[in-house]
Amino acid sequence: MSATPAAGPPRVVSKYGDLQADEKIMADDIINALRIVNNTDERPDEDTRKQFWAQVFKNNWTTAIPALRPPELGPRNGKEFMICVGTLSDDLPPSRTQVKQHKKTPYSSPPAAKPQRRRGGPVFLKPSLNTETGTIVFMWLDGNSSTINPAFTTLLPEYTEATAKAAAVRNFDEKEIERVGKWNVRMAVFWARSKLCRKLALDMDNLVAAARPDGMEPDFRLLRKTRTCSQVLEDTRKAIEEVIRLANANPCPPLKLSSLGSSGELTFSVHLDL
């Protein structure tokens, strides 16, 4: 009785053209998941598969190289998400911390405005998006990313308050789509690489190479849904329009003199602080 031959090494795949027909479609579920979280219309077809697998084999990756899980999605870089929209029209008043410190040494000179809070200093605008509550707060900031009172702002000639906020929203959305979208792609690539390597190992009955560590199995719940300021504003607009429609459907009647009648009297109360 002849001995069972030892499992050989899997074949090496380095480009889309190397994939067999069943391998080209093996990441269709991943492509679909990516489409949903990144808000695209890229359903699995020949062109989309070629584009996706091009990312898989990017940077000269081949199935001879282990698939490495990408780091977790990092926080937003605050400075990238704000744009310059104006200048300070005057020195900003001292901060609460400066006032508090001055009270401890009343004979010292009054606190002076910091360089980034002096007249002529740049003013930045940044949307703060809360995806859980679906709310946006526009933050006016100095050059050190500290909040300021927008009353001290002289807008640049190309901006009104509305166009400045619109530009800030667009900048935020572009940066957020890139930040979250690219991380989703990196996770998708990791899963596709793992899936392909495991399939190639199983083809050779190489169960050791086919063993999949925790985290290599696709878990689409880990992907991050891209949420932009524009989407939140659109949802808010629709909600407000619905409230207006419902309120106008049964408006409250105005108070007419004829409804008061001739009997009784109008009463009022006076409260005196003694």
Short mmCIF file of C-alpha atoms in Angstrom, two decimals:
data_model
loop_
_atom_site.label_atom_id
_atom_site.label_comp_id
_atom_site.label_asym_id
_atom_site.label_seq_id
_atom_site.Cartn_x
_atom_site.Cartn_y
_atom_site.Cartn_z
CA MET A 1 0.00 0.00 0.00
CA SER A 2 1.57 3.27 -1.09
CA ALA A 3 2.02 6.11 1.38
CA THR A 4 -0.18 9.21 1.11
CA PRO A 5 1.88 11.98 -0.53
CA ALA A 6 2.69 14.95 1.68
CA ALA A 7 0.73 18.10 1.10
CA GLY A 8 2.61 20.42 -1.20
CA PRO A 9 2.88 24.19 -1.06
CA PRO A 10 -0.04 26.18 -2.44
CA ARG A 11 0.35 27.77 -5.81
CA VAL A 12 1.35 31.43 -5.77
CA VAL A 13 -1.05 34.05 -7.11
CA SER A 14 0.18 37.59 -7.74
CA LYS A 15 -2.35 39.22 -10.07
CA TYR A 16 -5.95 39.13 -11.21
CA GLY A 17 -5.02 37.15 -14.34
CA ASP A 18 -3.69 34.33 -12.12
CA LEU A 19 -7.07 33.79 -10.46
CA GLN A 20 -9.28 30.91 -11.52
CA ALA A 21 -12.93 31.54 -12.35
CA ASP A 22 -14.19 30.54 -8.89
CA GLU A 23 -11.51 32.63 -7.20
CA LYS A 24 -12.47 35.79 -9.10
CA ILE A 25 -15.94 35.70 -7.53
CA MET A 26 -14.95 34.48 -4.07
CA ALA A 27 -14.77 38.05 -2.72
CA ASP A 28 -18.16 39.15 -4.09
CA ASP A 29 -19.66 39.17 -0.58
CA ILE A 30 -16.82 41.43 0.57
CA ILE A 31 -17.33 43.78 -2.40
CA ASN A 32 -21.04 43.99 -1.57
CA ALA A 33 -20.34 44.78 2.08
CA LEU A 34 -17.87 47.47 1.00
CA ARG A 35 -20.48 48.97 -1.32
CA ILE A 36 -22.95 49.37 1.54
CA VAL A 37 -20.64 50.94 4.13
CA ASN A 38 -18.89 53.22 1.64
CA ASN A 39 -22.17 54.34 0.01
CA THR A 40 -21.16 53.41 -3.53
CA ASP A 41 -22.97 51.68 -6.40
CA GLU A 42 -20.08 49.27 -7.10
CA ARG A 43 -21.80 45.88 -7.24
CA PRO A 44 -19.77 42.80 -8.15
CA ASP A 45 -19.17 42.67 -11.90
CA GLU A 46 -16.14 42.14 -14.08
CA ASP A 47 -14.89 45.74 -13.83
CA THR A 48 -15.48 46.04 -10.08
CA ARG A 49 -13.79 42.69 -9.42
CA LYS A 50 -10.73 43.77 -11.39
CA GLN A 51 -10.56 47.03 -9.43
CA PHE A 52 -10.98 45.29 -6.09
CA TRP A 53 -8.43 42.54 -6.76
CA ALA A 54 -6.01 45.21 -7.97
CA GLN A 55 -6.15 46.54 -4.39
CA VAL A 56 -5.60 43.03 -3.05
CA PHE A 57 -2.41 42.60 -5.11
CA LYS A 58 -1.29 46.19 -4.54
CA ASN A 59 2.30 46.88 -3.41
CA ASN A 60 3.51 43.61 -4.98
CA TRP A 61 1.55 41.42 -2.57
CA THR A 62 1.31 37.74 -3.51
CA THR A 63 -0.19 34.73 -1.78
CA ALA A 64 3.34 33.78 -0.71
CA ILE A 65 3.19 36.73 1.72
CA PRO A 66 1.08 36.51 4.90
CA ALA A 67 -2.07 38.64 5.03
CA LEU A 68 -1.62 41.25 7.74
CA ARG A 69 -4.59 42.75 9.55
CA PRO A 70 -4.60 46.57 9.35
CA PRO A 71 -4.47 48.70 12.51
CA GLU A 72 -7.74 49.93 13.97
CA LEU A 73 -9.30 53.07 12.53
CA GLY A 74 -7.61 56.05 14.14
CA PRO A 75 -9.26 59.27 15.36
CA ARG A 76 -9.82 62.26 13.13
CA ASN A 77 -6.94 64.69 12.73
CA GLY A 78 -8.67 67.86 13.93
CA LYS A 79 -6.51 70.26 11.93
CA GLU A 80 -7.32 68.47 8.67
CA PHE A 81 -11.03 68.88 9.33
CA MET A 82 -11.01 72.66 9.76
CA ILE A 83 -10.63 75.41 7.16
CA CYS A 84 -9.55 79.04 7.44
CA VAL A 85 -12.54 81.32 6.86
CA GLY A 86 -11.47 84.67 8.29
CA THR A 87 -9.38 86.69 10.70
CA LEU A 88 -9.83 88.04 14.20
CA SER A 89 -11.30 91.53 14.15
CA ASP A 90 -9.84 92.33 17.58
CA ASP A 91 -7.80 90.80 20.37
CA LEU A 92 -9.86 88.16 22.11
CA PRO A 93 -10.70 88.68 25.79
CA PRO A 94 -8.55 86.74 28.24
CA SER A 95 -9.63 83.19 28.89
CA ARG A 96 -11.21 82.12 32.16
CA THR A 97 -7.97 80.45 33.13
CA GLN A 98 -6.04 83.69 32.54
CA VAL A 99 -8.58 85.71 34.55
CA LYS A 100 -8.48 83.20 37.38
CA GLN A 101 -4.70 83.26 37.41
CA HIS A 102 -4.67 87.07 37.39
CA LYS A 103 -6.95 87.22 40.43
CA LYS A 104 -4.33 85.33 42.39
CA THR A 105 -1.80 88.07 41.59
CA PRO A 106 -3.93 91.26 41.37
CA TYR A 107 -0.92 93.59 41.14
CA SER A 108 0.47 91.90 38.05
CA SER A 109 -0.16 93.20 34.53
CA PRO A 110 -3.51 92.29 33.02
CA PRO A 111 -3.34 89.10 30.98
CA ALA A 112 -2.49 89.74 27.34
CA ALA A 113 -4.02 87.88 24.44
CA LYS A 114 -1.94 84.96 23.21
CA PRO A 115 -0.37 85.40 19.74
CA GLN A 116 -2.95 83.19 18.01
CA ARG A 117 -5.79 85.16 19.67
CA ARG A 118 -4.70 88.63 18.62
CA ARG A 119 -6.25 90.86 16.01
CA GLY A 120 -5.50 89.66 12.49
CA GLY A 121 -4.93 86.05 13.56
CA PRO A 122 -6.58 83.33 11.43
CA VAL A 123 -10.03 82.01 12.28
CA PHE A 124 -10.95 78.43 11.41
CA LEU A 125 -14.30 76.71 11.08
CA LYS A 126 -14.89 73.01 11.74
CA PRO A 127 -18.10 70.99 11.88
CA SER A 128 -18.42 68.70 14.88
CA LEU A 129 -20.53 65.72 13.83
CA ASN A 130 -22.27 63.50 16.37
CA THR A 131 -23.33 60.43 14.38
CA GLU A 132 -25.30 58.97 17.30
CA THR A 133 -27.60 61.97 17.74
CA GLY A 134 -27.43 63.11 14.11
CA THR A 135 -26.42 66.65 15.05
CA ILE A 136 -23.82 69.10 13.79
CA VAL A 137 -22.20 71.94 15.72
CA PHE A 138 -20.05 74.46 13.86
CA MET A 139 -16.96 75.30 15.91
CA TRP A 140 -15.11 78.60 15.40
CA LEU A 141 -11.47 78.13 16.32
CA ASP A 142 -8.23 80.06 16.64
CA GLY A 143 -4.89 78.90 15.29
CA ASN A 144 -4.43 76.66 18.32
CA SER A 145 -7.78 74.89 17.79
CA SER A 146 -9.32 76.64 20.81
CA THR A 147 -12.90 77.81 20.50
CA ILE A 148 -13.62 81.51 20.00
CA ASN A 149 -16.66 83.76 19.83
CA PRO A 150 -17.57 84.15 16.14
CA ALA A 151 -18.55 87.76 16.86
CA PHE A 152 -14.80 88.52 16.75
CA THR A 153 -14.49 87.14 13.20
CA THR A 154 -14.08 89.08 9.98
CA LEU A 155 -14.83 86.66 7.18
CA LEU A 156 -12.57 86.47 4.15
CA PRO A 157 -13.99 88.31 1.09
CA GLU A 158 -14.99 85.08 -0.65
CA TYR A 159 -17.17 83.94 2.23
CA THR A 160 -20.52 84.67 3.80
CA GLU A 161 -21.43 82.75 6.93
CA ALA A 162 -23.49 80.34 4.83
CA THR A 163 -20.80 79.72 2.20
CA ALA A 164 -18.14 79.36 4.90
CA LYS A 165 -20.21 76.67 6.61
CA ALA A 166 -20.87 74.97 3.28
CA ALA A 167 -17.14 74.92 2.52
CA ALA A 168 -16.43 73.51 5.98
CA VAL A 169 -19.02 70.77 5.44
CA ARG A 170 -17.52 69.82 2.08
CA ASN A 171 -14.01 69.70 3.55
CA PHE A 172 -15.22 67.55 6.46
CA ASP A 173 -17.07 65.17 4.15
CA GLU A 174 -14.09 64.74 1.81
CA LYS A 175 -11.74 63.97 4.70
CA GLU A 176 -14.23 61.64 6.43
CA ILE A 177 -15.00 59.68 3.25
CA GLU A 178 -11.27 59.19 2.71
CA ARG A 179 -10.51 58.33 6.36
CA VAL A 180 -13.32 55.80 6.88
CA GLY A 181 -13.59 54.58 3.30
CA LYS A 182 -9.92 53.71 2.94
CA TRP A 183 -9.92 51.87 6.27
CA ASN A 184 -12.91 49.82 5.13
CA VAL A 185 -11.02 48.97 1.92
CA ARG A 186 -7.96 47.90 3.93
CA MET A 187 -10.11 45.56 6.04
CA ALA A 188 -11.78 44.19 2.90
CA VAL A 189 -8.39 43.58 1.30
CA PHE A 190 -7.19 41.78 4.43
CA TRP A 191 -10.20 39.46 4.38
CA ALA A 192 -9.84 38.78 0.64
CA ARG A 193 -6.17 37.95 1.01
CA SER A 194 -6.89 35.62 3.92
CA LYS A 195 -9.73 33.96 2.04
CA LEU A 196 -7.62 33.41 -1.08
CA CYS A 197 -4.62 32.02 0.83
CA ARG A 198 -6.85 29.60 2.73
CA LYS A 199 -8.54 28.43 -0.47
CA LEU A 200 -5.19 27.80 -2.16
CA ALA A 201 -3.96 25.85 0.88
CA LEU A 202 -7.11 23.70 0.95
CA ASP A 203 -6.65 22.96 -2.74
CA MET A 204 -3.38 21.28 -1.77
CA ASP A 205 -4.87 19.57 1.32
CA ASN A 206 -2.47 21.70 3.37
CA LEU A 207 -4.58 21.95 6.51
CA VAL A 208 -1.80 23.60 8.49
CA ALA A 209 -1.51 26.47 6.04
CA ALA A 210 -5.30 26.64 5.79
CA ALA A 211 -5.74 27.15 9.54
CA ARG A 212 -7.29 30.58 10.01
CA PRO A 213 -6.45 32.59 13.16
CA ASP A 214 -9.16 34.56 14.92
CA GLY A 215 -10.02 37.75 13.08
CA MET A 216 -9.23 36.47 9.58
CA GLU A 217 -12.82 35.38 8.93
CA PRO A 218 -14.80 38.28 7.41
CA ASP A 219 -16.98 40.00 10.00
CA PHE A 220 -18.75 42.80 8.19
CA ARG A 221 -19.99 44.26 11.47
CA LEU A 222 -16.47 45.59 11.94
CA LEU A 223 -16.72 47.84 8.90
CA ARG A 224 -17.58 51.47 9.55
CA LYS A 225 -20.54 53.07 7.84
CA THR A 226 -19.45 56.34 6.25
CA ARG A 227 -21.55 59.16 7.71
CA THR A 228 -21.10 62.70 6.40
CA CYS A 229 -22.33 66.13 7.42
CA SER A 230 -24.23 66.41 4.15
CA GLN A 231 -26.19 63.25 4.96
CA VAL A 232 -27.05 64.54 8.44
CA LEU A 233 -28.14 67.91 7.05
CA GLU A 234 -30.32 66.21 4.44
CA ASP A 235 -31.93 64.00 7.11
CA THR A 236 -32.54 67.09 9.25
CA ARG A 237 -34.10 68.95 6.31
CA LYS A 238 -36.50 66.07 5.65
CA ALA A 239 -37.43 65.85 9.34
CA ILE A 240 -38.11 69.60 9.54
CA GLU A 241 -40.21 69.54 6.36
CA GLU A 242 -42.29 66.69 7.81
CA VAL A 243 -42.85 68.59 11.07
CA ILE A 244 -43.93 71.68 9.10
CA ARG A 245 -46.28 69.61 6.96
CA LEU A 246 -47.92 68.00 9.98
CA ALA A 247 -48.15 71.28 11.90
CA ASN A 248 -49.67 73.14 8.95
CA ALA A 249 -52.19 70.37 8.40
CA ASN A 250 -53.95 71.40 11.61
CA PRO A 251 -52.78 74.92 12.49
CA CYS A 252 -53.81 76.66 15.70
CA PRO A 253 -56.38 79.42 15.05
CA PRO A 254 -55.37 83.00 15.92
CA LEU A 255 -56.87 84.72 18.95
CA LYS A 256 -59.68 86.92 17.66
CA LEU A 257 -61.49 89.61 19.65
CA SER A 258 -64.77 87.98 18.71
CA SER A 259 -63.74 84.84 20.56
CA LEU A 260 -63.32 86.67 23.84
CA GLY A 261 -67.01 87.49 24.31
CA SER A 262 -68.47 90.39 26.30
CA SER A 263 -68.65 88.79 29.73
CA GLY A 264 -65.78 88.26 32.11
CA GLU A 265 -62.60 90.24 32.17
CA LEU A 266 -58.97 89.87 31.21
CA THR A 267 -56.86 89.29 34.27
CA PHE A 268 -53.18 89.71 34.85
CA SER A 269 -50.89 89.39 37.76
CA VAL A 270 -48.10 91.62 38.98
CA HIS A 271 -45.11 90.25 40.83
CA LEU A 272 -43.06 92.70 42.86
CA ASP A 273 -39.64 91.94 44.19
CA LEU A 274 -39.62 93.62 47.60
#
